Coordinates of C-alpha atoms in Angstrom, one line a residue:
M233 CA 0.0 0.0 0.0
K234 CA 1.4 3.4 -0.9
R235 CA 2.2 5.7 2.1
R236 CA -0.2 8.4 0.8
N237 CA -3.1 5.9 0.6
F238 CA -2.3 4.6 4.1
L239 CA -2.4 8.1 5.5
Q240 CA -5.7 8.9 3.7
M241 CA -7.2 5.7 5.1
M242 CA -6.1 6.6 8.6
A243 CA -7.6 10.1 8.3
A244 CA -10.9 8.6 7.0
A245 CA -11.0 6.4 10.1
G246 CA -10.3 9.3 12.5
L247 CA -6.9 8.0 13.5
T248 CA -4.9 11.1 13.0
A249 CA -4.6 14.2 15.2
Q250 CA -6.1 14.6 18.6
A251 CA -9.5 16.3 17.8
P252 CA -12.6 14.6 19.0
L253 CA -14.0 12.1 16.6
W254 CA -17.3 13.9 16.4
A255 CA -15.6 17.1 15.2
P256 CA -16.8 18.2 11.7
K257 CA -14.2 17.9 8.9
V258 CA -12.5 21.1 8.0
Q259 CA -13.3 22.2 4.5
A260 CA -10.1 21.9 2.4
A261 CA -8.7 25.1 1.2
A262 CA -9.5 26.1 -2.4
P263 CA -6.6 25.6 -4.8
D264 CA -4.7 28.6 -6.2
R265 CA -4.7 27.1 -9.7
F266 CA -6.8 24.8 -11.8
L267 CA -6.3 22.3 -14.6
I268 CA -8.9 21.4 -17.3
V269 CA -8.3 18.7 -19.8
V270 CA -10.4 18.5 -23.0
N271 CA -10.3 15.2 -24.7
A272 CA -11.2 15.0 -28.4
S273 CA -12.3 11.4 -28.3
G274 CA -11.6 9.0 -31.2
G275 CA -8.3 10.3 -32.6
W276 CA -8.5 13.7 -34.2
D277 CA -6.7 14.9 -37.3
P278 CA -4.1 17.6 -36.4
T279 CA -3.6 18.3 -40.1
S280 CA -7.2 19.4 -40.3
I281 CA -6.7 22.0 -37.5
C282 CA -3.3 23.1 -36.1
D283 CA -0.6 21.2 -38.3
P284 CA -2.0 21.5 -41.8
K285 CA 0.0 20.3 -44.8
G286 CA -2.3 21.4 -47.7
L287 CA -2.2 19.9 -51.1
N288 CA 1.2 18.4 -50.8
Q289 CA 0.8 15.2 -52.9
A290 CA 3.0 13.4 -50.4
Y291 CA 1.3 10.0 -50.7
Q292 CA 0.5 9.5 -54.3
D293 CA 1.4 5.8 -54.0
R294 CA -1.1 5.3 -51.1
S295 CA -4.1 7.2 -52.3
D296 CA -5.8 8.5 -55.4
R297 CA -7.8 11.1 -53.4
Y298 CA -6.6 14.6 -54.0
E299 CA -3.5 13.1 -55.7
G300 CA -2.3 11.6 -52.4
S301 CA -2.4 15.0 -50.6
T302 CA -2.7 15.2 -46.8
N303 CA -5.5 17.7 -47.0
S304 CA -8.2 18.5 -49.6
V305 CA -7.6 22.3 -49.3
A306 CA -4.5 24.4 -49.9
L307 CA -2.7 26.2 -47.1
D308 CA -3.9 29.8 -46.5
S309 CA -1.2 32.3 -45.4
N310 CA -3.9 34.5 -43.8
K311 CA -4.7 31.8 -41.2
T312 CA -1.9 32.5 -38.9
F313 CA -1.3 33.9 -35.5
G314 CA 2.3 34.3 -34.4
S315 CA 3.9 31.0 -35.3
I316 CA 0.6 29.1 -35.4
Q317 CA -0.9 28.0 -38.7
W318 CA -4.4 26.6 -38.9
S319 CA -6.4 24.9 -41.6
A320 CA -8.6 26.4 -44.2
I321 CA -12.1 24.8 -44.6
P322 CA -12.5 22.5 -47.6
E323 CA -15.5 22.8 -49.9
G324 CA -16.2 19.1 -49.3
V325 CA -17.2 19.8 -45.8
S326 CA -20.7 20.8 -46.9
N327 CA -22.7 21.9 -49.9
D328 CA -24.1 24.6 -47.8
E329 CA -22.0 27.7 -48.0
L330 CA -23.4 29.0 -44.6
V331 CA -22.2 25.8 -42.9
R332 CA -18.7 26.2 -44.3
Q333 CA -18.7 29.9 -43.3
R334 CA -19.7 29.0 -39.7
I335 CA -16.9 26.5 -39.4
N336 CA -14.4 28.9 -41.0
D337 CA -15.5 31.5 -38.4
Q338 CA -15.1 29.1 -35.5
F339 CA -11.6 28.3 -36.6
D340 CA -10.6 31.9 -37.2
D341 CA -12.2 33.3 -34.1
F342 CA -10.7 30.7 -31.8
F343 CA -7.1 31.2 -33.0
T344 CA -7.3 35.0 -33.3
T345 CA -9.1 35.4 -29.9
H346 CA -7.0 33.0 -27.9
G347 CA -3.8 32.8 -29.9
D348 CA -1.8 35.0 -27.6
K349 CA -2.2 32.6 -24.7
L350 CA -2.0 29.4 -26.9
T351 CA 0.9 27.0 -27.3
V352 CA 0.5 24.4 -30.1
I353 CA 2.6 21.3 -29.6
N354 CA 3.1 19.5 -32.9
G355 CA 4.8 16.3 -34.0
I356 CA 4.1 14.2 -30.8
D357 CA 4.8 10.6 -31.5
T358 CA 2.4 8.3 -29.5
G359 CA 3.9 5.2 -31.0
T360 CA 0.5 3.5 -31.3
N361 CA -2.7 3.2 -33.4
N362 CA -4.7 1.7 -30.5
H363 CA -7.4 3.9 -28.9
D364 CA -6.9 2.7 -25.3
T365 CA -3.1 2.8 -25.4
G366 CA -3.1 6.2 -27.1
N367 CA -5.6 7.7 -24.7
R368 CA -3.7 6.4 -21.7
F369 CA -0.3 7.6 -23.0
V370 CA -1.5 11.1 -24.0
W371 CA -3.2 11.8 -20.7
S372 CA -0.8 10.1 -18.3
G373 CA 2.6 10.0 -19.9
N374 CA 2.8 6.3 -19.6
D375 CA 1.5 3.8 -22.2
E376 CA 1.3 1.0 -19.6
T377 CA -1.6 0.7 -17.2
G378 CA -1.3 2.1 -13.7
Y379 CA -0.5 5.8 -14.0
P380 CA -3.3 8.3 -13.0
S381 CA -4.5 10.7 -15.6
L382 CA -2.8 14.1 -15.7
A383 CA -5.9 15.8 -14.2
A384 CA -6.2 13.2 -11.4
Y385 CA -2.5 13.5 -10.6
F386 CA -2.8 17.3 -10.3
A387 CA -5.9 17.1 -8.1
A388 CA -4.2 14.5 -5.8
S389 CA -1.1 16.7 -5.6
V390 CA -2.8 20.0 -4.7
A391 CA -6.2 19.3 -3.1
P392 CA -7.2 15.7 -2.8
T393 CA -9.8 16.3 0.0
L394 CA -12.0 18.7 -1.8
P395 CA -15.6 17.4 -2.1
M396 CA -15.3 17.2 -5.9
A397 CA -11.5 17.5 -6.4
Y398 CA -11.5 15.8 -9.8
I399 CA -14.5 15.9 -12.1
S400 CA -14.5 13.6 -15.1
N401 CA -16.9 13.5 -18.0
G402 CA -15.0 10.7 -19.8
G403 CA -11.8 10.0 -21.6
Y404 CA -8.8 8.5 -19.7
D405 CA -9.6 9.2 -16.0
F406 CA -7.9 6.5 -14.0
T407 CA -7.1 7.8 -10.5
D408 CA -5.1 4.8 -9.0
S409 CA -7.2 5.6 -5.9
L410 CA -5.3 8.9 -5.2
V411 CA -8.4 11.0 -5.4
A412 CA -12.2 10.5 -5.8
R413 CA -13.6 10.9 -9.3
A414 CA -16.8 12.9 -9.5
R415 CA -19.2 12.6 -12.4
A416 CA -21.0 15.9 -13.0
S417 CA -22.0 16.7 -16.6
S418 CA -25.3 18.6 -16.1
A419 CA -26.8 21.3 -14.0
G420 CA -29.7 19.2 -13.0
F421 CA -27.5 16.5 -11.6
V422 CA -25.5 19.0 -9.6
S423 CA -28.7 20.6 -8.1
E424 CA -29.9 17.2 -6.9
V425 CA -26.6 16.3 -5.3
A426 CA -26.2 19.7 -3.7
D427 CA -29.7 19.6 -2.2
P428 CA -31.4 16.2 -2.6
N429 CA -34.3 17.2 -0.4
S430 CA -35.5 20.1 -2.4
Y431 CA -38.9 20.0 -4.0
Y432 CA -39.1 19.8 -7.7
D433 CA -41.2 18.4 -10.6
D434 CA -44.0 16.0 -9.3
R435 CA -42.8 15.3 -5.8
G436 CA -45.9 15.4 -3.6
F437 CA -44.3 16.7 -0.4
H438 CA -42.4 19.9 0.0
F439 CA -39.3 19.0 1.9
R440 CA -37.5 22.2 0.9
T441 CA -38.5 24.8 -1.7
A442 CA -35.9 26.8 -3.6
N443 CA -36.4 30.0 -1.5
R444 CA -36.5 27.9 1.7
G445 CA -40.0 29.3 2.4
V446 CA -40.8 25.7 3.1
D447 CA -38.0 23.8 4.8
Q448 CA -39.3 20.7 6.5
Y449 CA -36.0 18.9 6.2
S450 CA -34.2 21.2 8.6
H451 CA -36.5 19.9 11.3
I452 CA -35.7 16.3 10.3
E453 CA -32.0 17.0 10.4
A454 CA -32.3 18.6 13.9
A455 CA -34.3 15.5 15.1
Q456 CA -31.6 13.2 13.7
R457 CA -28.8 15.1 15.5
A458 CA -30.7 15.1 18.8
R459 CA -31.4 11.4 18.5
I460 CA -27.7 10.5 17.9
Q461 CA -26.7 12.8 20.8
R462 CA -29.1 11.0 23.1
Q463 CA -27.8 7.6 22.0
L464 CA -24.3 8.9 22.5
D465 CA -25.0 10.1 26.0
S466 CA -26.5 6.8 27.1
E467 CA -24.1 4.4 25.3
P468 CA -21.7 2.7 27.8
L469 CA -19.7 0.6 25.2
P470 CA -16.6 2.3 23.9
L471 CA -16.8 0.9 20.3
R472 CA -20.4 1.8 20.0
R473 CA -19.6 5.3 21.2
K474 CA -16.9 5.6 18.7
Q475 CA -19.2 4.6 15.8
L476 CA -21.9 7.1 17.0
Q477 CA -19.3 9.8 17.2
Q478 CA -18.2 9.1 13.6
L479 CA -21.8 9.2 12.4
F480 CA -22.4 12.4 14.2
G481 CA -19.3 13.9 12.6
I482 CA -20.3 12.8 9.1
R483 CA -23.7 14.3 9.3
N484 CA -22.3 17.6 10.5
T485 CA -19.9 17.8 7.6
D486 CA -20.5 20.7 5.3
S487 CA -19.5 19.9 1.7
N488 CA -20.4 23.4 0.5
L489 CA -22.2 21.9 -2.5
G490 CA -24.9 24.6 -2.1
E491 CA -22.4 27.2 -3.2
L492 CA -22.0 25.3 -6.4
T493 CA -25.7 25.7 -7.3
V494 CA -25.4 29.5 -6.6
R495 CA -22.4 29.8 -8.8
L496 CA -23.9 27.7 -11.6
D497 CA -27.2 29.7 -11.6
D498 CA -25.2 33.0 -11.8
L499 CA -23.0 31.6 -14.6
Q500 CA -25.9 30.4 -16.7
A501 CA -27.7 33.7 -16.3
N502 CA -24.8 35.8 -17.4
V503 CA -22.7 33.7 -19.8
L504 CA -25.2 32.6 -22.4
R505 CA -24.3 29.7 -24.7
D506 CA -25.9 31.1 -27.8
D507 CA -23.9 34.3 -27.5
H508 CA -20.6 32.4 -27.8
W509 CA -20.9 31.8 -30.8
N510 CA -23.7 29.9 -32.5
T511 CA -27.2 28.8 -31.5
N512 CA -27.4 25.1 -30.5
R513 CA -23.8 24.3 -31.2
A514 CA -21.4 22.5 -28.9
N515 CA -24.1 22.2 -26.2
S516 CA -22.7 19.1 -24.7
L517 CA -19.3 20.6 -24.2
K518 CA -20.7 23.9 -23.0
S519 CA -22.9 22.1 -20.4
Q520 CA -19.8 20.2 -19.1
A521 CA -17.9 23.5 -19.0
E522 CA -20.6 25.3 -17.0
V523 CA -20.5 22.7 -14.2
V524 CA -16.7 22.5 -14.0
V525 CA -16.2 26.3 -14.0
A526 CA -18.9 26.8 -11.3
S527 CA -17.4 24.0 -9.2
M528 CA -13.9 25.5 -9.4
A529 CA -15.2 29.0 -8.6
A530 CA -17.0 27.6 -5.6
G531 CA -13.7 26.1 -4.3
L532 CA -14.8 22.5 -4.7
T533 CA -12.7 21.3 -7.6
A534 CA -9.1 21.4 -8.7
S535 CA -9.2 19.7 -12.0
A536 CA -11.5 18.2 -14.6
N537 CA -11.8 16.1 -17.8
L538 CA -14.2 17.4 -20.5
N539 CA -14.9 15.0 -23.3
F540 CA -16.1 15.6 -26.8
G541 CA -16.3 12.7 -29.3
G542 CA -16.8 12.1 -33.0
F543 CA -13.3 12.1 -34.3
D544 CA -12.8 8.5 -35.4
T545 CA -13.4 9.5 -39.0
H546 CA -12.7 6.3 -41.1
G547 CA -15.3 7.6 -43.7
N548 CA -16.1 11.0 -45.1
H549 CA -13.5 12.7 -43.1
D550 CA -14.0 16.3 -44.2
A551 CA -17.8 16.2 -43.8
N552 CA -17.4 14.8 -40.3
A553 CA -14.2 16.1 -38.8
Y554 CA -14.3 19.8 -39.6
P555 CA -17.8 20.5 -38.2
D556 CA -16.8 18.6 -35.0
L557 CA -13.5 20.5 -34.8
G558 CA -15.3 23.8 -35.2
D559 CA -17.7 22.9 -32.3
L560 CA -14.8 21.7 -30.2
L561 CA -13.2 25.1 -30.6
E562 CA -16.5 26.9 -29.9
G563 CA -17.0 24.9 -26.7
I564 CA -13.5 25.7 -25.5
H565 CA -14.1 29.4 -26.3
F566 CA -17.3 29.3 -24.2
M567 CA -15.4 27.8 -21.4
M568 CA -12.7 30.5 -21.5
V569 CA -15.5 33.2 -21.4
A570 CA -17.0 31.4 -18.4
L571 CA -13.7 31.2 -16.6
Q572 CA -13.2 34.9 -17.2
Y573 CA -16.6 35.7 -15.8
A574 CA -16.0 33.5 -12.8
G575 CA -12.8 35.3 -12.0
I576 CA -10.5 32.3 -12.3
A577 CA -9.2 32.5 -15.9
D578 CA -5.9 33.9 -14.7
R579 CA -5.4 30.7 -12.6
T580 CA -6.6 28.1 -15.1
T581 CA -4.6 26.0 -17.6
V582 CA -6.5 24.2 -20.4
V583 CA -5.0 21.3 -22.3
V584 CA -6.6 19.8 -25.4
G585 CA -5.6 16.6 -27.0
S586 CA -6.7 13.2 -28.5
D587 CA -5.8 9.5 -28.7
F588 CA -3.5 10.0 -31.7
G589 CA -3.7 11.4 -35.2
R590 CA -5.1 10.3 -38.5
T591 CA -3.4 9.2 -41.7
P592 CA -1.9 12.0 -43.9
Y593 CA -3.9 10.8 -46.9
Y594 CA -7.5 9.7 -47.6
N595 CA -8.7 6.1 -47.9
S596 CA -11.1 4.9 -50.6
G597 CA -14.1 6.1 -48.5
N598 CA -12.7 9.6 -48.3
G599 CA -11.9 8.9 -44.6
K600 CA -8.7 8.8 -42.7
D601 CA -7.5 5.9 -40.5
H602 CA -5.3 5.8 -37.4
W603 CA -1.9 7.4 -37.3
P604 CA 0.5 7.7 -34.4
V605 CA 1.5 11.4 -34.8
T606 CA -0.6 14.0 -33.0
S607 CA -0.7 17.5 -31.6
M608 CA -1.9 19.1 -28.4
L609 CA -3.1 22.6 -27.5
V610 CA -2.3 24.4 -24.2
L611 CA -4.1 27.6 -23.2
R612 CA -2.5 29.2 -20.1
P613 CA -2.8 32.5 -18.3
E614 CA 0.7 33.7 -19.5
S615 CA 1.2 35.1 -23.0
S616 CA 2.8 32.8 -25.4
G617 CA 2.6 35.1 -28.4
G618 CA 1.1 32.2 -30.4
R619 CA 4.0 29.7 -30.0
V620 CA 4.5 26.4 -31.7
F621 CA 6.7 23.8 -30.1
G622 CA 7.7 20.7 -32.0
A623 CA 7.2 19.8 -35.7
S624 CA 6.2 17.1 -38.1
T625 CA 7.5 16.6 -41.7
T626 CA 5.7 17.2 -44.9
E627 CA 4.7 13.5 -44.7
F628 CA 3.3 14.1 -41.2
L629 CA 6.0 12.1 -39.4
S630 CA 7.5 13.3 -36.1
Q631 CA 10.8 15.2 -36.4
P632 CA 13.6 15.3 -33.9
V633 CA 13.5 18.8 -32.3
N634 CA 15.7 20.9 -30.1
L635 CA 14.8 20.5 -26.4
T636 CA 14.8 24.3 -25.8
T637 CA 13.5 25.8 -29.1
G638 CA 11.2 23.0 -30.3
Q639 CA 12.6 23.6 -33.8
P640 CA 13.7 20.7 -36.1
D641 CA 17.2 19.5 -35.1
A642 CA 18.8 16.3 -36.3
A643 CA 20.7 16.2 -33.0
G644 CA 17.5 16.6 -31.0
E645 CA 14.9 14.1 -29.7
I646 CA 11.5 12.9 -30.9
L647 CA 8.7 14.5 -28.7
T648 CA 6.4 12.0 -27.0
P649 CA 3.4 12.2 -24.6
Q650 CA 5.8 11.4 -21.8
H651 CA 7.7 14.7 -22.5
V652 CA 4.5 16.7 -22.8
N653 CA 3.1 15.3 -19.5
R654 CA 6.4 16.1 -17.7
A655 CA 6.4 19.6 -19.1
I656 CA 2.7 20.2 -18.0
R657 CA 3.4 18.8 -14.5
N658 CA 6.3 21.3 -14.2
L659 CA 4.1 24.1 -15.6
M660 CA 1.4 23.4 -13.0
G661 CA 3.9 23.2 -10.1
V662 CA 3.5 19.5 -9.4
G663 CA 6.5 18.1 -11.2
S664 CA 8.3 17.4 -7.9
S665 CA 5.2 16.7 -5.8
S666 CA 5.2 13.8 -3.3
L667 CA 3.6 11.7 -6.0
A668 CA 6.3 12.1 -8.6
D669 CA 8.4 9.2 -7.2
N670 CA 5.5 6.8 -7.6
Y671 CA 4.7 8.0 -11.1
P672 CA 8.1 9.1 -12.6
L673 CA 8.5 10.4 -16.1
N674 CA 12.1 9.7 -16.8
V675 CA 12.7 11.7 -19.9
P676 CA 14.7 14.9 -20.5
D677 CA 13.0 18.3 -20.0
F678 CA 11.6 19.8 -23.2
R679 CA 11.3 23.6 -22.6
I680 CA 7.8 23.6 -24.1
F681 CA 6.6 26.6 -22.1
G682 CA 9.8 28.5 -22.1

């Protein structure tokens, strides 16, 4: 058993410190920084977003689609911010010009709005075409089982006792029992957890109304406390007294979940989904973002996984991938606006990635299959000036790069998810935490973030 797990077990059993066993648990201090991981589930295509190759005819021997080109649209020199280049939108995405324009605007608006705080990491070699392995490697830095996800590692390092320290909506979210994993993807779910005795819908008895004008449950809680106290006062057996003291302490613990509903209501009233940017687009991702941002602002959460699927595009790649990529970027933009409104954008780092990449050519069904090279996006409070670290070749193969500059260098090293996870741990201040010895990333430091 790991030492940290043993100490957590002792604490849960009331075996540490000298405070009475009935004392309420002290609410853990809110973290001073936050981490949000956004998983593009299925294996996205970096060449269709942040590492475009254009009509390069690089694989004429592999595909007769677009003469073996990686993309079906040429590079556009206007689609740049700093060192970042993003893809133009192919005509094959849709016969509807308005749809193409919407996606074009989602791409352009995202990179121009957030480019100054964005670092694009290209040419990451995952070494796999397997979904499970790629997902695990990208989000933990280890391709073997057993390592916690990046977000779980962070939460366990900075605030493992928060009521909802780590929220996950899917993707690789293994915790290795370091921290509890909370599922909270919708406002309705959160409201029920925060106040399960409130009256709503067709319940026939008003336990507690929203304005607390009716609050029968407070009387029930008071009666429960009084009953336990009477039992405690009259119980002669030490073991029974200890168990009653623990029950008393648990029922007096304040999880502060009520603050979450207050924050969520405020956020939903003031950061409207359809204002950022399109009506009824990216609603799943926006819903996840609302809950996560509200929970972080309420001091309940340190890290989270957001999950957005649809990227396993073995057929009709352009028509499927580009609309989903546009909605992914819209959802992330909405989250950034919500973080700003909640007052925590200056303390939050957002990492976006996927299982692996897709082939740099089209198959016979105009789709793209699995490919080990991928990219990641990192949005952080500090300005990056629109930086790109790492590189892939014209054929979309990983290039050795200089550890400091990230530029191609024959004497450099190939960038892997292990390097990226190490760099993000260091960026978040947990590279040398007490957990690092149990989950080492024994690779050289790439100066991805300067």
